[in-house]
PDB file of C-alpha atoms in Angstrom:
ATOM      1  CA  UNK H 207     -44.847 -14.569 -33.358  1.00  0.00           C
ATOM      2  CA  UNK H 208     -46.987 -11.714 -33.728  1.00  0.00           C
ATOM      3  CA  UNK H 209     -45.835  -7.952 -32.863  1.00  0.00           C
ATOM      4  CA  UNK H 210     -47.950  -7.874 -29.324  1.00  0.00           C
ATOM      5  CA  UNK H 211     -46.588 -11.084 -28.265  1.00  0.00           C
ATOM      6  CA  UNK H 212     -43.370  -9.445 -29.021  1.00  0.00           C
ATOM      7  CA  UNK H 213     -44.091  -6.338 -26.715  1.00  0.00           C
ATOM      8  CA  UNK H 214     -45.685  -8.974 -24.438  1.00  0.00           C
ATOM      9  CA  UNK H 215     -41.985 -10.633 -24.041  1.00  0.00           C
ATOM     10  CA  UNK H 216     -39.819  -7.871 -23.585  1.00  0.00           C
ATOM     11  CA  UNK H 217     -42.192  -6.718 -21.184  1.00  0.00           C
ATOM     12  CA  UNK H 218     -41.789  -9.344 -19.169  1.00  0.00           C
ATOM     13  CA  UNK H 219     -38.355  -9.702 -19.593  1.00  0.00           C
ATOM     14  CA  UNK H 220     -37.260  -5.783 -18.733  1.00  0.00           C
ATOM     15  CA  UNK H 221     -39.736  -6.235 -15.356  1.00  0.00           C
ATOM     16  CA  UNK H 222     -37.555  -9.765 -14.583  1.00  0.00           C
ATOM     17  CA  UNK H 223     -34.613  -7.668 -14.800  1.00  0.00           C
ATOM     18  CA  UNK H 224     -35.732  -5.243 -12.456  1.00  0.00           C
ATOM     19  CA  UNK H 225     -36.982  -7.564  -9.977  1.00  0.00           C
ATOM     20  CA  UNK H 226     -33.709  -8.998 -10.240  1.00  0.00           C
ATOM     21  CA  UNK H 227     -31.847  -5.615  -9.540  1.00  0.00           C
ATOM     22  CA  UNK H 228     -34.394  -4.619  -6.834  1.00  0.00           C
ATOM     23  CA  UNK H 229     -33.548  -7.775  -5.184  1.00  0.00           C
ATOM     24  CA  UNK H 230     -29.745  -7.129  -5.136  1.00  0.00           C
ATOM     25  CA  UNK H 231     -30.623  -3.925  -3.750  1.00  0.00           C
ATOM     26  CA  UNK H 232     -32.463  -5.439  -0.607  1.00  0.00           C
ATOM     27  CA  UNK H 233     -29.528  -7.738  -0.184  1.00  0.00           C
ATOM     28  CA  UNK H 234     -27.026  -5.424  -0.030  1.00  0.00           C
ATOM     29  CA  UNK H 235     -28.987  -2.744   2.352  1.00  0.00           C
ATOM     30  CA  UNK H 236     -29.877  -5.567   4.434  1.00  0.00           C
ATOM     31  CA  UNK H 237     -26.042  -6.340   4.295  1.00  0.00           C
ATOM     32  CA  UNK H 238     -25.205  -3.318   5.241  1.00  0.00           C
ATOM     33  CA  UNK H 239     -27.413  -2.570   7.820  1.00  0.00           C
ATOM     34  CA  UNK H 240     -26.564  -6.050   9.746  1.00  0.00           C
ATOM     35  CA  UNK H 241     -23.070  -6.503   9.271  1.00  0.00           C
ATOM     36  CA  UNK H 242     -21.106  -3.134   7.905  1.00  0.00           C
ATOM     37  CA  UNK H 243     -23.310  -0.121   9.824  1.00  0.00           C
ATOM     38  CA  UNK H 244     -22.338  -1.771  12.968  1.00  0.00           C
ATOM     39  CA  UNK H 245     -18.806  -2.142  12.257  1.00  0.00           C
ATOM     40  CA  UNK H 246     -18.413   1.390  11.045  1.00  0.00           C
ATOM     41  CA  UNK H 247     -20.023   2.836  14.271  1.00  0.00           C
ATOM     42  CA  UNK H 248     -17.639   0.708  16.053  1.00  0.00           C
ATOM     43  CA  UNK H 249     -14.610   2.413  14.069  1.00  0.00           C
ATOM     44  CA  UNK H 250     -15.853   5.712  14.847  1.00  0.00           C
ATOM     45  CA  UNK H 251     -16.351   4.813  18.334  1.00  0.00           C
ATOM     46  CA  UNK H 252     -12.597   3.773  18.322  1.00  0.00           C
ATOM     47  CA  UNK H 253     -10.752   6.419  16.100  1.00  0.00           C
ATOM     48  CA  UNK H 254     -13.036   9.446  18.301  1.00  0.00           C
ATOM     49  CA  UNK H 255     -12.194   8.319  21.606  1.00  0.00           C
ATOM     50  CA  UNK H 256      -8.098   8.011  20.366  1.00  0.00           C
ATOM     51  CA  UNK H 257      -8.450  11.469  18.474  1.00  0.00           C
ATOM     52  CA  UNK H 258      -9.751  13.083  21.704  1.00  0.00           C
ATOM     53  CA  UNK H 259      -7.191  11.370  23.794  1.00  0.00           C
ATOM     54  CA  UNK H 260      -3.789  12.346  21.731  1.00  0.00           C
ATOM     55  CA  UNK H 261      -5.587  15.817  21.404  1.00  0.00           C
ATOM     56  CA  UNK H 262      -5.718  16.166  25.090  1.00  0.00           C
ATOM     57  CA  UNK H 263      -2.532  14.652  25.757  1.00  0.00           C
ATOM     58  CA  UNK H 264      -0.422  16.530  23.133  1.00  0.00           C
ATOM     59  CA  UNK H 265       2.394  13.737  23.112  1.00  0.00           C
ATOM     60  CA  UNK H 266       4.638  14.771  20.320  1.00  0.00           C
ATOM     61  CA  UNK H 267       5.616  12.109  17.724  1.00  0.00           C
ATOM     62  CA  UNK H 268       8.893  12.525  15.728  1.00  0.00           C
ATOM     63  CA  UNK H 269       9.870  11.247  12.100  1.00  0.00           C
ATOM     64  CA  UNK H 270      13.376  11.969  11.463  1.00  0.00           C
ATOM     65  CA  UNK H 271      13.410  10.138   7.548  1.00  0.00           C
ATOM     66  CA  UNK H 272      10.263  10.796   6.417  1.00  0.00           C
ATOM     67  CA  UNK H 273      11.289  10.676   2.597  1.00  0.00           C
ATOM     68  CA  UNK H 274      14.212  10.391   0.839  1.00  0.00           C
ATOM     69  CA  UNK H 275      12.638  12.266  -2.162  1.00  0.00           C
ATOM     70  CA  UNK H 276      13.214  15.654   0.488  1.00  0.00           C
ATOM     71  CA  UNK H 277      15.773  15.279   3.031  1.00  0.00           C
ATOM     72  CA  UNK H 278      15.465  18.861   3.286  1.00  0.00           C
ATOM     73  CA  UNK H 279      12.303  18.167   5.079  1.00  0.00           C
ATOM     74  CA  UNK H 280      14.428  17.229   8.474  1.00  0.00           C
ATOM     75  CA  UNK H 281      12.610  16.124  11.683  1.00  0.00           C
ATOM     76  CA  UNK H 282       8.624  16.537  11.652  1.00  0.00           C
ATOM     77  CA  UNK H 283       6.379  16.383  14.052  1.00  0.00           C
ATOM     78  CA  UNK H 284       3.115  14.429  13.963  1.00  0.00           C
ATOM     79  CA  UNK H 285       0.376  16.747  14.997  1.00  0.00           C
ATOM     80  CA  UNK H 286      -2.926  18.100  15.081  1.00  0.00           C
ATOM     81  CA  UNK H 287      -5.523  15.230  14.661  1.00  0.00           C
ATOM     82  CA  UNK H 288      -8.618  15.408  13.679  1.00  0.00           C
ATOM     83  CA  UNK H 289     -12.084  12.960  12.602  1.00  0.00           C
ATOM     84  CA  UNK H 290     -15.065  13.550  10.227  1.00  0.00           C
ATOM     85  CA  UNK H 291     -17.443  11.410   8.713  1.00  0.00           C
ATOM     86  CA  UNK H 292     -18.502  13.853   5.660  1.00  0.00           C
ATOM     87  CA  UNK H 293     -15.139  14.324   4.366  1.00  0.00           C
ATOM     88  CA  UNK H 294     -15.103  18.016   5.569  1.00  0.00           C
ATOM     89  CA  UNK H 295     -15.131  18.607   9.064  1.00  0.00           C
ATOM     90  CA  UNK H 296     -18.394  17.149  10.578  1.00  0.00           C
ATOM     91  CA  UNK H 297     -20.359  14.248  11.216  1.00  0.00           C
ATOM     92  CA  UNK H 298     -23.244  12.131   9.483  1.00  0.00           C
ATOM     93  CA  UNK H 299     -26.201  10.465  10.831  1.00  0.00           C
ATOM     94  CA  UNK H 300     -24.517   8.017  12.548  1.00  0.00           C
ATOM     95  CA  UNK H 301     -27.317   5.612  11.055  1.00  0.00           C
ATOM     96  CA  UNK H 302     -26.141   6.172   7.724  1.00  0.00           C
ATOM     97  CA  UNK H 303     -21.848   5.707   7.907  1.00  0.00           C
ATOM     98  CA  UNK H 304     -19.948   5.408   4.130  1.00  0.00           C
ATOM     99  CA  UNK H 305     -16.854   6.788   5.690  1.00  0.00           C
ATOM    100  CA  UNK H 306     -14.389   7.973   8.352  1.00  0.00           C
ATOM    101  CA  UNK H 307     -11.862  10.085   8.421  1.00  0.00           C
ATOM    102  CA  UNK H 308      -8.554  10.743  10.473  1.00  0.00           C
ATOM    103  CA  UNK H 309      -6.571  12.906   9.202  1.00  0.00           C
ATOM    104  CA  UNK H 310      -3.069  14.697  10.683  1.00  0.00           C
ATOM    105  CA  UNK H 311      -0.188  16.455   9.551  1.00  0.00           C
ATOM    106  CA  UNK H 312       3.431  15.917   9.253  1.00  0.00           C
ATOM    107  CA  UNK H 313       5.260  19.108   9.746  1.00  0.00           C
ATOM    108  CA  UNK H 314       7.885  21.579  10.948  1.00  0.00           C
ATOM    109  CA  UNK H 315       8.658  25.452  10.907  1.00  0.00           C
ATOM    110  CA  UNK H 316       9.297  27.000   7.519  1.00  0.00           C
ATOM    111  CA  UNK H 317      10.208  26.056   4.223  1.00  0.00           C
ATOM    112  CA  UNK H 318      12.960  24.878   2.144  1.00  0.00           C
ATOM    113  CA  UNK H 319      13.758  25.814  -1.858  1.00  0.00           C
ATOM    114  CA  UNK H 320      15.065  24.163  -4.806  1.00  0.00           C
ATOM    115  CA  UNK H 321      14.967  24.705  -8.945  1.00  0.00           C
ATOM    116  CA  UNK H 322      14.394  22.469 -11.309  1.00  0.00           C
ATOM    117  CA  UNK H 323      15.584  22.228 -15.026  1.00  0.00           C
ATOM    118  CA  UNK H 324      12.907  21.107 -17.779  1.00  0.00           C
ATOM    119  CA  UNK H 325       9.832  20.923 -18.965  1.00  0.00           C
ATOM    120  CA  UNK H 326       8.906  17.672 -18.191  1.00  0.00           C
ATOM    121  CA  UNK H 327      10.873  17.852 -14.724  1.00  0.00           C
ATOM    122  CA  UNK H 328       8.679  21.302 -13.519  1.00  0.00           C
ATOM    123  CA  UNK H 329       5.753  19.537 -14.556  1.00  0.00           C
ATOM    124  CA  UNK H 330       6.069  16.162 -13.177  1.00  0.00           C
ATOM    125  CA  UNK H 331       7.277  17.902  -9.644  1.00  0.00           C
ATOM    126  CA  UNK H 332       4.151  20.712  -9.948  1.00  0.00           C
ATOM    127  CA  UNK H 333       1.594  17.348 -10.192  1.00  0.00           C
ATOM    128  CA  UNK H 334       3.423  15.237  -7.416  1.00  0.00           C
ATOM    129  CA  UNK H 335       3.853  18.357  -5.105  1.00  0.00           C
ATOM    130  CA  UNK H 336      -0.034  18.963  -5.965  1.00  0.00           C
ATOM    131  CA  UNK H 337      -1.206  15.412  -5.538  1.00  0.00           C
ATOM    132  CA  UNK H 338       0.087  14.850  -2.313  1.00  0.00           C
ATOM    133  CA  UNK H 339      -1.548  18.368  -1.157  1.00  0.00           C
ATOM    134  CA  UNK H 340       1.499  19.958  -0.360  1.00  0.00           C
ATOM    135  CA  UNK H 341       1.762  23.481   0.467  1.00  0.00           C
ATOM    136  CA  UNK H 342       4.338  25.041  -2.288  1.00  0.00           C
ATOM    137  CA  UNK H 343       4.598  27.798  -4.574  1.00  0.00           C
ATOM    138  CA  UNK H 344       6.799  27.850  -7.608  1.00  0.00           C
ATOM    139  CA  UNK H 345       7.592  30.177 -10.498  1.00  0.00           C
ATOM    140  CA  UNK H 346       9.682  30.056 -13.897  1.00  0.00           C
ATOM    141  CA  UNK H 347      13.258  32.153 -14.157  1.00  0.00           C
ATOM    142  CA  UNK H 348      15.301  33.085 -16.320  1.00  0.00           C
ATOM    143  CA  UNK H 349      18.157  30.634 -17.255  1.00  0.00           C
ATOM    144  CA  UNK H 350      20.975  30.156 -19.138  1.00  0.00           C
ATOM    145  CA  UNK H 351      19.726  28.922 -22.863  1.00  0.00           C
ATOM    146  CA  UNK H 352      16.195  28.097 -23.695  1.00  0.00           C
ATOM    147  CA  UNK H 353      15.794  25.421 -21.312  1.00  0.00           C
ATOM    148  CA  UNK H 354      12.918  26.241 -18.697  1.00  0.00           C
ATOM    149  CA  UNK H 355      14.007  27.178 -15.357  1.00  0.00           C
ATOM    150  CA  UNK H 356      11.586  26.991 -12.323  1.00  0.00           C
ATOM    151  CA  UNK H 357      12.042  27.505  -8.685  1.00  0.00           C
ATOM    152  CA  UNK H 358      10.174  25.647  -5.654  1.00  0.00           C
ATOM    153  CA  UNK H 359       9.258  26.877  -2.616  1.00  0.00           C
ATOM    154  CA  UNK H 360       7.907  24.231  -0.455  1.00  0.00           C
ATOM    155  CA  UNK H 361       6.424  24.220   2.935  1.00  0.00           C
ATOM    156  CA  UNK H 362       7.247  21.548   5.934  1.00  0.00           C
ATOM    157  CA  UNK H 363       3.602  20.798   6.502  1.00  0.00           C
ATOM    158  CA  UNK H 364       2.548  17.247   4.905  1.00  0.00           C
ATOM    159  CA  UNK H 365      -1.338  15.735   5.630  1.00  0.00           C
ATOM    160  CA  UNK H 366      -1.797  12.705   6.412  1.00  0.00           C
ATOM    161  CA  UNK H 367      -5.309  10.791   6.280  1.00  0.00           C
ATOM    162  CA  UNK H 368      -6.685   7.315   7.210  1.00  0.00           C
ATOM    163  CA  UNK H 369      -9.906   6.816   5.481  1.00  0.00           C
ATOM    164  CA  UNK H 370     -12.570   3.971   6.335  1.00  0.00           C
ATOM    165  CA  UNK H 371     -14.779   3.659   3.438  1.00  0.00           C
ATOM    166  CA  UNK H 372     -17.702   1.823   2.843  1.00  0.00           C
ATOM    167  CA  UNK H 373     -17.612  -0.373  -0.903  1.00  0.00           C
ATOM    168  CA  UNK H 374     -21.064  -0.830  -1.076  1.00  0.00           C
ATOM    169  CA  UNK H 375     -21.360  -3.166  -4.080  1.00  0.00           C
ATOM    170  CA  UNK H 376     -18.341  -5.202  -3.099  1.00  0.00           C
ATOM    171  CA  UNK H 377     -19.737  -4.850   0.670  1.00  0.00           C
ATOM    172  CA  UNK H 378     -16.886  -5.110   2.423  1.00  0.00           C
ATOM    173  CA  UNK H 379     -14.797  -1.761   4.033  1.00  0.00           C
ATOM    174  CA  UNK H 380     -12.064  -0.247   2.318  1.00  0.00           C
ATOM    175  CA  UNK H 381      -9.212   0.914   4.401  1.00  0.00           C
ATOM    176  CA  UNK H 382      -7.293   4.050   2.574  1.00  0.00           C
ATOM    177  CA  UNK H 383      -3.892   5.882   3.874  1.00  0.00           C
ATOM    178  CA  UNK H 384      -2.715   8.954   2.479  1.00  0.00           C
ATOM    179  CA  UNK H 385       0.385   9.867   3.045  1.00  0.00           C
ATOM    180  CA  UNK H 386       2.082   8.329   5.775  1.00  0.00           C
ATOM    181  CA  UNK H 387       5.171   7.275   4.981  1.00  0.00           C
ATOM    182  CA  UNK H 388       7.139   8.590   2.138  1.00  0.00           C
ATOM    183  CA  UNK H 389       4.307  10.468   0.202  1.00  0.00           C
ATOM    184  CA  UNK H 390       2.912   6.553  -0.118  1.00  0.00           C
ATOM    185  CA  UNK H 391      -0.638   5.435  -0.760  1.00  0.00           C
ATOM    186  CA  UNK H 392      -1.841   2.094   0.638  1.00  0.00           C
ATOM    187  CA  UNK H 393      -5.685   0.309   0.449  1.00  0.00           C
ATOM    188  CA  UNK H 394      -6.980  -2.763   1.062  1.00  0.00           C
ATOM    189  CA  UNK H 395     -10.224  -4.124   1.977  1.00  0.00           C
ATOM    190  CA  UNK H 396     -11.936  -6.244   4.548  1.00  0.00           C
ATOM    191  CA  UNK H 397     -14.927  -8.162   4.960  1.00  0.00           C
ATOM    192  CA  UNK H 398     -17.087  -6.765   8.186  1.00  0.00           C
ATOM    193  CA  UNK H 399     -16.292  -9.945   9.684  1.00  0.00           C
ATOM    194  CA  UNK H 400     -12.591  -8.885   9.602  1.00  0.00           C
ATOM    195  CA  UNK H 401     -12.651  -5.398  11.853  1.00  0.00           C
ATOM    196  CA  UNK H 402     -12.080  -6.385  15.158  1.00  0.00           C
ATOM    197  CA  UNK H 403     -10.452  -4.428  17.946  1.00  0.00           C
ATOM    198  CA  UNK H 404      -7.324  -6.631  17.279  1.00  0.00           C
ATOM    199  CA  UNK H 405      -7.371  -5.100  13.439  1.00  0.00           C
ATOM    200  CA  UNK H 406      -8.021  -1.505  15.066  1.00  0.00           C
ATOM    201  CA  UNK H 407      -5.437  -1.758  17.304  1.00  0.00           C
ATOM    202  CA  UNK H 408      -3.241  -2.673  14.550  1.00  0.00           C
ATOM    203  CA  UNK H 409      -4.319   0.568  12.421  1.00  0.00           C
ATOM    204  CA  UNK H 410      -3.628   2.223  15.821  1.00  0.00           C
ATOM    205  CA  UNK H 411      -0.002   1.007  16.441  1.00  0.00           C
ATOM    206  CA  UNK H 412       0.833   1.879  13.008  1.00  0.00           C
ATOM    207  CA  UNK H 413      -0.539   5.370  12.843  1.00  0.00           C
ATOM    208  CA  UNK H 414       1.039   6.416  15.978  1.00  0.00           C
ATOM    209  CA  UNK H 415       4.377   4.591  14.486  1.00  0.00           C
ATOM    210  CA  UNK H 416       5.031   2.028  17.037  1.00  0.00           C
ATOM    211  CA  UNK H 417       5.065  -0.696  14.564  1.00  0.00           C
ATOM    212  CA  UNK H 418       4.545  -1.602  10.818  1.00  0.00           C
ATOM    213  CA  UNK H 419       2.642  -5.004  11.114  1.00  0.00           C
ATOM    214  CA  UNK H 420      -0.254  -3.409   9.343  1.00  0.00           C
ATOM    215  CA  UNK H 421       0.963  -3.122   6.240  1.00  0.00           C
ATOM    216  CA  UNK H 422       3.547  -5.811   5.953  1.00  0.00           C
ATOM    217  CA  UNK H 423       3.978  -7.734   2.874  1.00  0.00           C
ATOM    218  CA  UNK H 424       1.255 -10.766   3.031  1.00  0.00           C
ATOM    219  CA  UNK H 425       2.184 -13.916   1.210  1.00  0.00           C
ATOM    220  CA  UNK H 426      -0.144 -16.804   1.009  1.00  0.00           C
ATOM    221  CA  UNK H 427       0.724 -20.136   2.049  1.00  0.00           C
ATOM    222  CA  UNK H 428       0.983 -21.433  -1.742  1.00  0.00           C
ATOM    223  CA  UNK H 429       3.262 -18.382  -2.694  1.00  0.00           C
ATOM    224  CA  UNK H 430       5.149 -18.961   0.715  1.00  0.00           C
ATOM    225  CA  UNK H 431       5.694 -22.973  -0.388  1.00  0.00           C
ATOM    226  CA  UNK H 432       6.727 -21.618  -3.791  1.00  0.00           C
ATOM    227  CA  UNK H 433       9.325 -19.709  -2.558  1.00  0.00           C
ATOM    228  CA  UNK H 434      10.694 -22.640   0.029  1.00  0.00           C
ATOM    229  CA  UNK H 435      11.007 -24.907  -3.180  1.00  0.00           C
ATOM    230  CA  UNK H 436      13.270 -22.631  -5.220  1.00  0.00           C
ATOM    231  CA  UNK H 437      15.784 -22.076  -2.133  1.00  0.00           C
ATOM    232  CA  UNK H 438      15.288 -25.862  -1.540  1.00  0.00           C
ATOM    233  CA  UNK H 439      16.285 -25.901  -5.462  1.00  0.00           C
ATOM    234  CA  UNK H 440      18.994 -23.600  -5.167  1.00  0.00           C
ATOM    235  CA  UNK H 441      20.583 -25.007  -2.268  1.00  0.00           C
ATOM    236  CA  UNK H 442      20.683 -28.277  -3.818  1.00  0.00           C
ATOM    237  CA  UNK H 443      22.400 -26.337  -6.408  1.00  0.00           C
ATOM    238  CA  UNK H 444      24.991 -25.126  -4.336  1.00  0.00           C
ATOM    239  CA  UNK H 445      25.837 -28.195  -2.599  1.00  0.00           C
ATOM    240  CA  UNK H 446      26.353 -29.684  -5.670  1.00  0.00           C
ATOM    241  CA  UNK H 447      28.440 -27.597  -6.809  1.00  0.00           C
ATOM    242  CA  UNK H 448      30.859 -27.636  -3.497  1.00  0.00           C
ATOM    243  CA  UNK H 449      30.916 -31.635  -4.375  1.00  0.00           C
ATOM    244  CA  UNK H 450      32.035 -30.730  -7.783  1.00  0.00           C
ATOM    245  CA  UNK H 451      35.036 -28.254  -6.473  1.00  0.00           C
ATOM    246  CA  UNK H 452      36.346 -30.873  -3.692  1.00  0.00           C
ATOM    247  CA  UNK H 453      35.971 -33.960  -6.437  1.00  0.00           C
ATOM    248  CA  UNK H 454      38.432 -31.518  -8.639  1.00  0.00           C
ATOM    249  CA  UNK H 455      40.403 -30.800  -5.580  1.00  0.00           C
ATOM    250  CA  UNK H 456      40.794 -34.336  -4.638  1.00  0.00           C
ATOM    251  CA  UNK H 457      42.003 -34.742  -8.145  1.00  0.00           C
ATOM    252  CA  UNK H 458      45.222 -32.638  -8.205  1.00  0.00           C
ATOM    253  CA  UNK H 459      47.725 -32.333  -8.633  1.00  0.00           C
ATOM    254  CA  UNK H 460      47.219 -33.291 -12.044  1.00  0.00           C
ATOM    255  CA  UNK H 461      48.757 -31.406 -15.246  1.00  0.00           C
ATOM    256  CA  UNK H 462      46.781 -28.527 -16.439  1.00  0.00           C
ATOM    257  CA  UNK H 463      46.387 -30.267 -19.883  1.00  0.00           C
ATOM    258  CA  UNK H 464      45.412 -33.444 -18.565  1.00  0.00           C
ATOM    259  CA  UNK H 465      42.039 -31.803 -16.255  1.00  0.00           C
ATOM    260  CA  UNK H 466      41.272 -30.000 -19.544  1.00  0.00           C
ATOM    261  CA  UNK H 467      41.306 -33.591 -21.301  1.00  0.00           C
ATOM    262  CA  UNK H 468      39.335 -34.891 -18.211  1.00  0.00           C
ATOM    263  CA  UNK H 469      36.671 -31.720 -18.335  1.00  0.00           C
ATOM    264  CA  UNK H 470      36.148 -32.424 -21.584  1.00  0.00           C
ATOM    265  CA  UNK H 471      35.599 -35.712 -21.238  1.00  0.00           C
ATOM    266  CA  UNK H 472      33.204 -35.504 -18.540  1.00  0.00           C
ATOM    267  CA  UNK H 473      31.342 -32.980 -20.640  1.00  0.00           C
ATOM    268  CA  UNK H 474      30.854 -35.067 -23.472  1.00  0.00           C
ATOM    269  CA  UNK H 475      29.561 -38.091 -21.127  1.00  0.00           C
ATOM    270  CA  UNK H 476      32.570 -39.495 -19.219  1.00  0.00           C
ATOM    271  CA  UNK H 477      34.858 -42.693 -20.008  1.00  0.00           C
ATOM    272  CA  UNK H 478      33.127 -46.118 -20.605  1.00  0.00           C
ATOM    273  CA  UNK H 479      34.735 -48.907 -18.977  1.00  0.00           C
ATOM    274  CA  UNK H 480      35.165 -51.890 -20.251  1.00  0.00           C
ATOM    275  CA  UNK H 481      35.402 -55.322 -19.063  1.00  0.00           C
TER     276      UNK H 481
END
């Protein structure tokens, strides 16, 4: 094969490839433009309308164990909600939706202190306090010894956010909370077909703490069966064992040396009669 025919085939195998890309690309715009857009605007449709109502209403929610990690915390208040669709504080074309945001805070008057002892311990606590987008100040002391000495000054005032994102590639939406419950961090994502009103409501519920059924553990039905066996298993188990303890029972009284004799007999296979 000559040089030009060469040329000639990796021509036509680099425009192949990007006929191939350009098609993925019109499937998944035409994916998202028939199936996600319109499930997006109907989030935002939802999560707006509920902002503007708790906004107007003012109801107070309180969360009395909001982490064990600071008890110092005591009761918060969930307050102050707000939505964007930019990630700031406004809104996109509404033709165009990757994400929505709801976002609130946790909080409570003033601030509570602490010190820390360590390196490692300052560090790790200045990176949690930091992820979680706490409001806290801190600042080395002066200790006893050479160990590093830090004190924390952390204000009641935790934010919260529920983020609807839109995985393009994967096309599905990605649901993302920040912060809820005990600084945690929980995602998972649907298919379009999956966001119904039902699912909404179900955000809904959970954000305003009436219930936790969003984010219960899910088993599948093969896990689930798994699990059924080995109690099945282990119940079998224990009933034998009961059968063993009354056949011992039924047994006595017999001399001490004489159930060793017949334990170790059994062990080794039992007695053999003989005709």
């Amino acid at each position: 094969m000559g040089v030009l025919e060469q040329l000639r085939g990796q021509v036509h195998g680099k425009q192949d490839d990007e006929l191939g890309q350009q098609h993925i690309e019109q499937e998944l715009a035409a994916r998202y433009k028939d199936a996600i857009l319109p499930k997006m605007q109907s989030i935002f449709v939802f999560m707006k309308e509920m902002v503007e109502h708790l906004t107007y209403l003012e109801q107070s929610i309180f969360i009395d164990d909001y982490s064990s990690k600071y008890p110092q915390l005591g009761r918060l208040i969930q307050t102050d909600y707000k939505i964007n669709t930019d990630g700031i504080i406004g809104y996109v074309d509404p033709g165009k939706l990757m994400q929505i945001n709801v976002s609130f805070f946790c909080l409570s008057e003033g601030a509570f202190s602490y010190n820390l002892q360590g390196k490692s311990l300052i560090e790790q606590e200045v990176a949690f306090l930091s992820a979680h987008k706490v409001p806290f100040e801190w600042k080395y002391f002066q200790g006893v010894g050479a160990v590093q000495n830090a004190s924390f000054i952390v204000t009641r005032k935790i934010p919260v956010r529920f983020k609807f994102e839109v995985d393009y590639v994967a096309s599905n939406i990605k649901i993302l909370i920040n912060n809820h419950e005990n600084f945690g961090v929980y995602k998972k994502s649907f298919a379009p077909e999956q966001i119904d009103d039902d699912l909404l409501d179900e955000v809904a519920r959970f954000m305003l703490r009436q219930d936790s059924d969003f984010i219960r553990l899910e088993i599948s039905s093969e896990h689930r069966n798994r699990i059924r066996r080995k109690l099945e298993e282990t119940r079998q188990e224990y009933e034998a064992w009961l059968s063993q303890i009354h056949r011992d029972e039924a047994l006595a009284p017999q001399s001490a040396e004489r159930r060793k004799v017949g334990k170790l007999f059994k062990a080794l296979g039992g007695f053999k009669k003989h005709k």
